[in-house]
Short mmCIF file of C-alpha atoms in Angstrom, two decimals:
data_model
loop_
_atom_site.label_atom_id
_atom_site.label_comp_id
_atom_site.label_asym_id
_atom_site.label_seq_id
_atom_site.Cartn_x
_atom_site.Cartn_y
_atom_site.Cartn_z
CA MET A 21 -29.53 149.99 -151.61
CA ARG A 22 -28.69 146.57 -153.62
CA ARG A 23 -30.82 145.42 -156.48
CA CYS A 24 -32.65 142.29 -156.28
CA LEU A 25 -31.57 138.90 -158.14
CA ARG A 26 -34.20 139.66 -160.91
CA CYS A 27 -32.95 143.44 -161.44
CA ARG A 28 -29.88 142.25 -161.86
CA SER A 29 -29.83 139.20 -164.10
CA HIS A 30 -33.35 139.77 -166.40
CA GLU A 31 -34.08 142.61 -168.64
CA LEU A 32 -37.66 143.19 -166.81
CA CYS A 33 -38.32 142.84 -162.76
CA ARG A 34 -41.55 143.95 -162.43
CA ASP A 35 -41.29 143.90 -158.42
CA HIS A 36 -38.83 146.72 -158.09
CA GLY A 37 -40.34 148.91 -162.01
CA SER A 38 -36.66 148.09 -163.55
CA TYR A 39 -35.72 146.81 -166.86
CA ARG A 40 -32.62 146.78 -168.93
CA LEU A 41 -32.86 147.65 -172.74
CA VAL A 42 -32.31 145.02 -175.00
CA THR A 43 -31.47 143.86 -178.67
CA ARG A 44 -33.40 142.75 -181.29
CA ASP A 45 -32.91 139.15 -181.24
CA LYS A 46 -34.73 139.08 -177.83
CA LEU A 47 -37.98 140.47 -179.46
CA ARG A 48 -40.23 139.29 -182.26
CA PRO A 49 -39.35 140.66 -185.95
CA SER A 50 -42.86 142.77 -185.88
CA MET A 51 -41.58 144.21 -182.68
CA TRP A 52 -38.38 145.52 -184.64
CA ILE A 53 -38.57 149.49 -185.69
CA ASN A 54 -36.74 147.85 -188.50
CA GLN A 55 -33.88 145.19 -189.26
CA TYR A 56 -31.46 147.67 -189.07
CA VAL A 57 -32.35 149.22 -185.52
CA MET A 58 -30.11 146.68 -183.36
CA ARG A 59 -30.07 148.08 -179.84
CA HIS A 60 -31.95 150.02 -176.94
CA TYR A 61 -35.27 148.39 -177.32
CA ARG A 62 -37.86 148.31 -174.59
CA PRO A 63 -38.49 144.50 -173.35
CA THR A 64 -41.82 143.53 -173.69
CA ASN A 65 -44.59 142.79 -171.28
CA MET A 66 -43.65 145.94 -169.13
CA THR A 67 -46.35 147.24 -166.52
CA TYR A 68 -48.29 150.17 -167.76
CA SER A 69 -46.10 152.14 -164.88
CA MET A 70 -43.05 151.20 -166.23
CA CYS A 71 -44.03 151.97 -170.23
CA ALA A 72 -44.78 155.38 -168.54
CA LYS A 73 -41.55 156.08 -166.91
CA SER A 74 -39.58 154.65 -170.07
CA VAL A 75 -41.18 158.11 -172.06
CA PHE A 76 -38.01 159.78 -170.04
CA HIS A 77 -35.29 157.16 -170.62
CA TRP A 78 -33.25 157.09 -173.69
CA THR A 79 -34.57 154.68 -176.26
CA ASN A 80 -34.65 153.94 -179.62
CA GLU A 81 -38.30 155.41 -179.33
CA THR A 82 -37.75 158.31 -177.37
CA ILE A 83 -37.64 160.67 -180.21
CA ASN A 84 -40.49 159.51 -181.07
CA ILE A 85 -42.80 159.36 -178.52
CA TRP A 86 -41.78 162.97 -177.96
CA SER A 87 -42.17 164.09 -181.27
CA HIS A 88 -45.93 163.26 -180.81
CA LEU A 89 -46.21 164.72 -177.12
CA LEU A 90 -44.09 168.08 -177.94
CA GLY A 91 -46.35 168.03 -180.98
CA PHE A 92 -49.61 168.05 -178.94
CA VAL A 93 -48.55 170.54 -177.00
CA TYR A 94 -47.24 173.16 -179.27
CA PHE A 95 -50.87 172.72 -181.35
CA THR A 96 -53.07 172.77 -178.22
CA TYR A 97 -51.14 176.07 -177.33
CA ARG A 98 -51.77 177.20 -180.94
CA GLN A 99 -55.15 176.29 -180.47
CA TYR A 100 -56.01 178.53 -177.41
CA GLU A 101 -53.68 181.40 -178.66
CA MET A 102 -55.24 181.58 -182.38
CA ASN A 103 -58.89 181.46 -180.81
CA ALA A 104 -58.39 183.86 -177.49
CA TYR A 105 -56.07 186.46 -179.39
CA ARG A 106 -54.98 186.24 -183.52
CA ILE A 107 -58.44 185.69 -184.44
CA PRO A 108 -60.53 188.56 -182.29
CA LEU A 109 -57.46 191.00 -183.51
CA MET A 110 -58.30 190.27 -186.74
CA GLY A 111 -61.63 190.82 -186.46
CA GLY A 112 -62.89 187.38 -186.73
CA HIS A 113 -65.66 185.73 -186.60
CA PHE A 114 -67.57 182.63 -185.79
CA GLN A 115 -66.94 180.63 -188.45
CA ASP A 116 -63.28 182.08 -188.30
CA HIS A 117 -63.25 180.30 -184.62
CA LEU A 118 -64.53 177.18 -186.02
CA VAL A 119 -62.19 176.51 -188.80
CA ILE A 120 -59.12 176.99 -186.90
CA SER A 121 -60.37 174.90 -183.98
CA LEU A 122 -61.91 172.12 -186.14
CA SER A 123 -58.44 172.27 -188.60
CA LEU A 124 -56.39 172.09 -185.18
CA PHE A 125 -58.00 169.63 -183.08
CA GLY A 126 -57.88 167.75 -186.82
CA ALA A 127 -54.24 168.15 -186.87
CA GLN A 128 -53.87 166.35 -183.71
CA LYS A 129 -56.34 163.84 -183.08
CA CYS A 130 -55.62 162.50 -186.85
CA LEU A 131 -52.01 163.16 -187.69
CA ILE A 132 -51.95 159.90 -190.10
CA ASP A 133 -55.54 161.28 -191.71
CA ILE A 134 -53.61 164.44 -192.48
CA PHE A 135 -50.80 162.48 -193.23
CA VAL A 136 -52.72 160.51 -196.25
CA LEU A 137 -54.45 163.68 -196.75
CA TYR A 138 -51.45 165.45 -197.62
CA GLY A 139 -48.91 162.90 -198.82
CA LEU A 140 -45.66 162.39 -197.54
CA VAL A 141 -42.74 165.06 -197.41
CA ALA A 142 -40.37 164.15 -200.07
CA ALA A 143 -37.64 164.15 -197.34
CA ALA A 144 -39.32 161.85 -194.90
CA PHE A 145 -40.39 159.41 -197.61
CA PHE A 146 -37.04 159.12 -198.57
CA PHE A 147 -36.01 158.38 -194.99
CA TYR A 148 -38.62 155.62 -194.40
CA VAL A 149 -38.29 153.94 -197.30
CA THR A 150 -34.44 153.99 -197.67
CA LEU A 151 -34.00 153.11 -194.10
CA LEU A 152 -31.00 155.51 -194.17
CA PRO A 153 -28.68 156.45 -192.10
CA GLU A 154 -29.39 152.87 -190.16
CA ARG A 155 -28.97 150.97 -193.40
CA LEU A 156 -25.44 152.01 -193.97
CA SER A 157 -24.09 151.26 -190.58
CA PRO A 158 -26.18 149.10 -188.99
CA GLY A 159 -26.29 149.55 -184.99
CA THR A 160 -24.82 152.96 -185.01
CA PHE A 161 -28.24 155.05 -185.12
CA ASP A 162 -30.28 153.27 -182.75
CA LEU A 163 -30.46 155.72 -180.33
CA ILE A 164 -30.64 158.90 -182.21
CA GLY A 165 -31.10 159.38 -185.97
CA CYS A 166 -32.54 156.50 -187.72
CA SER A 167 -35.03 156.66 -190.57
CA HIS A 168 -37.61 156.57 -188.68
CA GLN A 169 -36.73 158.99 -186.14
CA TRP A 170 -36.13 161.29 -189.38
CA TRP A 171 -39.55 160.57 -190.16
CA HIS A 172 -41.30 161.84 -187.51
CA VAL A 173 -39.21 165.22 -187.08
CA LEU A 174 -39.97 165.91 -190.58
CA ILE A 175 -43.79 165.29 -190.37
CA LEU A 176 -43.83 167.47 -187.26
CA SER A 177 -41.77 170.42 -189.26
CA ALA A 178 -44.51 169.64 -191.74
CA MET A 179 -47.79 170.06 -189.71
CA VAL A 180 -45.75 173.16 -187.98
CA TYR A 181 -45.58 174.95 -191.38
CA TRP A 182 -49.02 173.85 -192.64
CA GLN A 183 -50.52 175.85 -189.07
CA HIS A 184 -48.70 178.86 -189.92
CA ALA A 185 -49.53 178.66 -193.57
CA GLY A 186 -53.00 178.50 -192.28
CA ALA A 187 -52.85 181.44 -189.80
CA GLU A 188 -51.21 183.44 -192.59
CA LEU A 189 -53.76 182.83 -194.90
CA LEU A 190 -56.49 183.76 -192.35
CA SER A 191 -54.60 186.91 -191.56
CA PHE A 192 -54.29 188.04 -195.45
CA TYR A 193 -57.84 187.73 -195.92
CA ARG A 194 -58.75 189.40 -192.81
CA MET A 195 -56.68 192.29 -194.34
CA LYS A 196 -58.13 193.04 -197.95
CA HIS A 197 -61.84 191.64 -196.86
CA SER A 198 -63.77 192.50 -193.97
CA SER A 199 -66.48 189.53 -194.10
CA CYS A 200 -67.19 186.57 -196.26
CA GLU A 201 -69.30 188.00 -198.72
CA ASP A 202 -66.44 190.51 -199.86
CA VAL A 203 -64.48 187.28 -200.60
CA ALA A 204 -67.59 185.44 -202.24
CA MET A 205 -67.72 188.61 -204.44
CA THR A 206 -64.32 188.80 -205.49
CA SER A 207 -64.27 185.27 -206.19
CA SER A 208 -67.04 185.24 -208.71
CA TRP A 209 -66.03 188.62 -210.53
CA ASN A 210 -62.90 186.71 -210.97
CA SER A 211 -63.94 183.52 -212.28
CA SER A 212 -66.20 185.80 -214.44
CA ALA A 213 -63.76 188.06 -215.54
CA ILE A 214 -61.79 184.72 -216.52
CA SER A 215 -64.47 183.18 -218.92
#
C-alpha cells in the first residue's frame, strides 16, 4: 500500500491518521517539555483518535502518560483488594473502608493535590529543577531518561510507598486494638501520662 503525498511530505495526515514526530523548533516554546528536550515531540493539531493512538507510540511523553495510566490501574486494583479482602481479614469496620476508599480515590483523582500536600520527594525535585540529565547532553535523553520522566516515576514511587505505609499502619492498629475506642483510650492515657 502506497502512502499518500501528505503522509510522505508532512508531519501530519488527518486523512490516514498518520504523523511523524517533530523537533521542538516546529512547536511554540510553550509546547516544549523543557529547553533541553529537542526531538520526539508529537505534532500539534492531531485528532482525538490520533492522540489516543499515540499513547502506544514512543514519544518524549510516553513514560509520562504510562506512569499515570499504570498508577491509576494499580491504585484502582489496590482499592478493590483492600476493601474486598484485607480490611475484612483484619476485622475492619465501616470507618476503615471509608478512610481507605477516600484516601485511595483521592490519590487517584488528585495526584497534584497529594503532591502539594506532602511536598516533592527530594530526588524528584532535584531532577525537575536541575533539568538533569538532558542539560548535560541535549538531545540524548529525548525519549527515555529526561528529568520530567524521572519526576513522574519518582512521584509514582512515592505514592506507592505512601499507600503501602497506610495499609501497614492500619494492619498495626488492627492487631493492637480491637476498636477505635481502644485507640482513643490509649492515646488519652499516653497524653495524660506525659503531662
